[in-house]
Amino acid sequence: MRDALGDDEGLAGFDRDDVRTGEDGETPLDNVDRLVGDSLKRWEVPGVAVAIVRGGEIVHLKGYGTKRLGADDPVTPDTLFPLASCTKAFT
């Protein structure tokens, strides 16, 4: 099974210093952009911030979409999102 980066072995096969370009000129991060864009539409949410960390190093950090439906204010990596009780699942 291929992951979002187009790698059969998952994120472990990704090295940001050696970004592979496919025959179509796309890089693994282009696949992330496409996956996030598709997910925003599918889940009907206005925006999200995404971070991919490998070996303790950030290899991708980007905001997608807008902060509110119908608004033009874009999501950035610094956008604050209310989590409320969602943190109970991982604390």
Tab-separated table of C-alpha atoms in Angstrom, residues 1-85:
chain	number	residue	atom	x	y	z
A	1	MET	CA	0.000	0.000	0.000
A	2	ARG	CA	1.319	3.444	-0.921
A	3	ASP	CA	1.207	6.278	1.590
A	4	ALA	CA	0.449	9.973	0.996
A	5	LEU	CA	4.023	10.603	-0.110
A	6	GLY	CA	3.770	7.925	-2.792
A	7	ASP	CA	6.184	5.646	-0.952
A	8	ASP	CA	5.525	1.942	-0.479
A	9	GLU	CA	7.395	1.962	2.835
A	10	GLY	CA	5.726	4.986	4.421
A	11	LEU	CA	7.381	8.157	5.682
A	12	ALA	CA	10.515	6.256	6.656
A	13	GLY	CA	11.522	6.325	3.007
A	14	PHE	CA	11.338	10.131	2.771
A	15	ASP	CA	14.453	12.271	3.032
A	16	ARG	CA	13.889	15.972	2.447
A	17	ASP	CA	17.497	16.379	1.314
A	18	ASP	CA	16.881	13.841	-1.434
A	19	VAL	CA	13.407	14.687	-2.724
A	20	ARG	CA	12.752	12.384	-5.638
A	21	THR	CA	11.046	13.792	-8.676
A	22	GLY	CA	8.841	11.391	-10.590
A	23	GLU	CA	8.608	11.065	-14.329
A	24	ASP	CA	5.708	13.528	-14.240
A	25	GLY	CA	7.846	16.097	-12.387
A	26	GLU	CA	6.013	15.656	-9.077
A	27	THR	CA	7.740	15.309	-5.722
A	28	PRO	CA	6.438	13.384	-2.680
A	29	LEU	CA	5.265	16.665	-1.152
A	30	ASP	CA	3.061	17.294	-4.190
A	31	ASN	CA	1.229	14.135	-3.143
A	32	VAL	CA	0.726	15.586	0.351
A	33	ASP	CA	-0.705	18.786	-1.135
A	34	ARG	CA	-3.132	16.765	-3.252
A	35	LEU	CA	-4.143	14.516	-0.331
A	36	VAL	CA	-4.813	17.493	1.944
A	37	GLY	CA	-6.777	19.327	-0.758
A	38	ASP	CA	-8.907	16.246	-1.405
A	39	SER	CA	-9.435	15.741	2.342
A	40	LEU	CA	-10.600	19.329	2.870
A	41	LYS	CA	-13.270	18.816	0.222
A	42	ARG	CA	-14.297	15.369	1.474
A	43	TRP	CA	-14.589	16.439	5.131
A	44	GLU	CA	-16.076	19.820	4.207
A	45	VAL	CA	-13.717	21.807	6.434
A	46	PRO	CA	-12.353	25.230	5.503
A	47	GLY	CA	-8.715	24.689	6.458
A	48	VAL	CA	-6.025	22.775	8.300
A	49	ALA	CA	-2.366	23.073	9.274
A	50	VAL	CA	-0.196	20.028	8.527
A	51	ALA	CA	3.186	19.082	9.963
A	52	ILE	CA	5.200	16.014	9.007
A	53	VAL	CA	8.048	15.174	11.370
A	54	ARG	CA	10.673	12.535	10.658
A	55	GLY	CA	13.538	11.723	12.984
A	56	GLY	CA	12.750	14.723	15.150
A	57	GLU	CA	13.028	17.101	12.176
A	58	ILE	CA	10.170	18.934	10.472
A	59	VAL	CA	10.124	17.902	6.820
A	60	HIS	CA	6.836	19.589	5.882
A	61	LEU	CA	4.943	22.432	7.544
A	62	LYS	CA	2.154	24.197	5.700
A	63	GLY	CA	-1.294	25.735	6.114
A	64	TYR	CA	-4.087	24.813	3.699
A	65	GLY	CA	-7.393	26.547	3.052
A	66	THR	CA	-8.989	29.313	5.078
A	67	LYS	CA	-9.667	29.866	8.776
A	68	ARG	CA	-13.439	30.192	8.310
A	69	LEU	CA	-15.950	29.165	5.681
A	70	GLY	CA	-16.525	31.973	3.232
A	71	ALA	CA	-13.555	33.998	4.494
A	72	ASP	CA	-10.319	34.831	2.713
A	73	ASP	CA	-8.033	34.657	5.781
A	74	PRO	CA	-5.668	31.736	5.022
A	75	VAL	CA	-4.558	29.045	7.462
A	76	THR	CA	-0.825	29.236	8.201
A	77	PRO	CA	1.462	26.962	10.205
A	78	ASP	CA	0.973	29.444	13.083
A	79	THR	CA	-2.846	29.380	13.047
A	80	LEU	CA	-4.311	28.473	16.454
A	81	PHE	CA	-7.144	25.922	16.445
A	82	PRO	CA	-9.455	25.276	19.410
A	83	LEU	CA	-8.972	21.707	20.603
A	84	ALA	CA	-11.169	21.611	23.713
A	85	SER	CA	-11.572	18.018	24.905
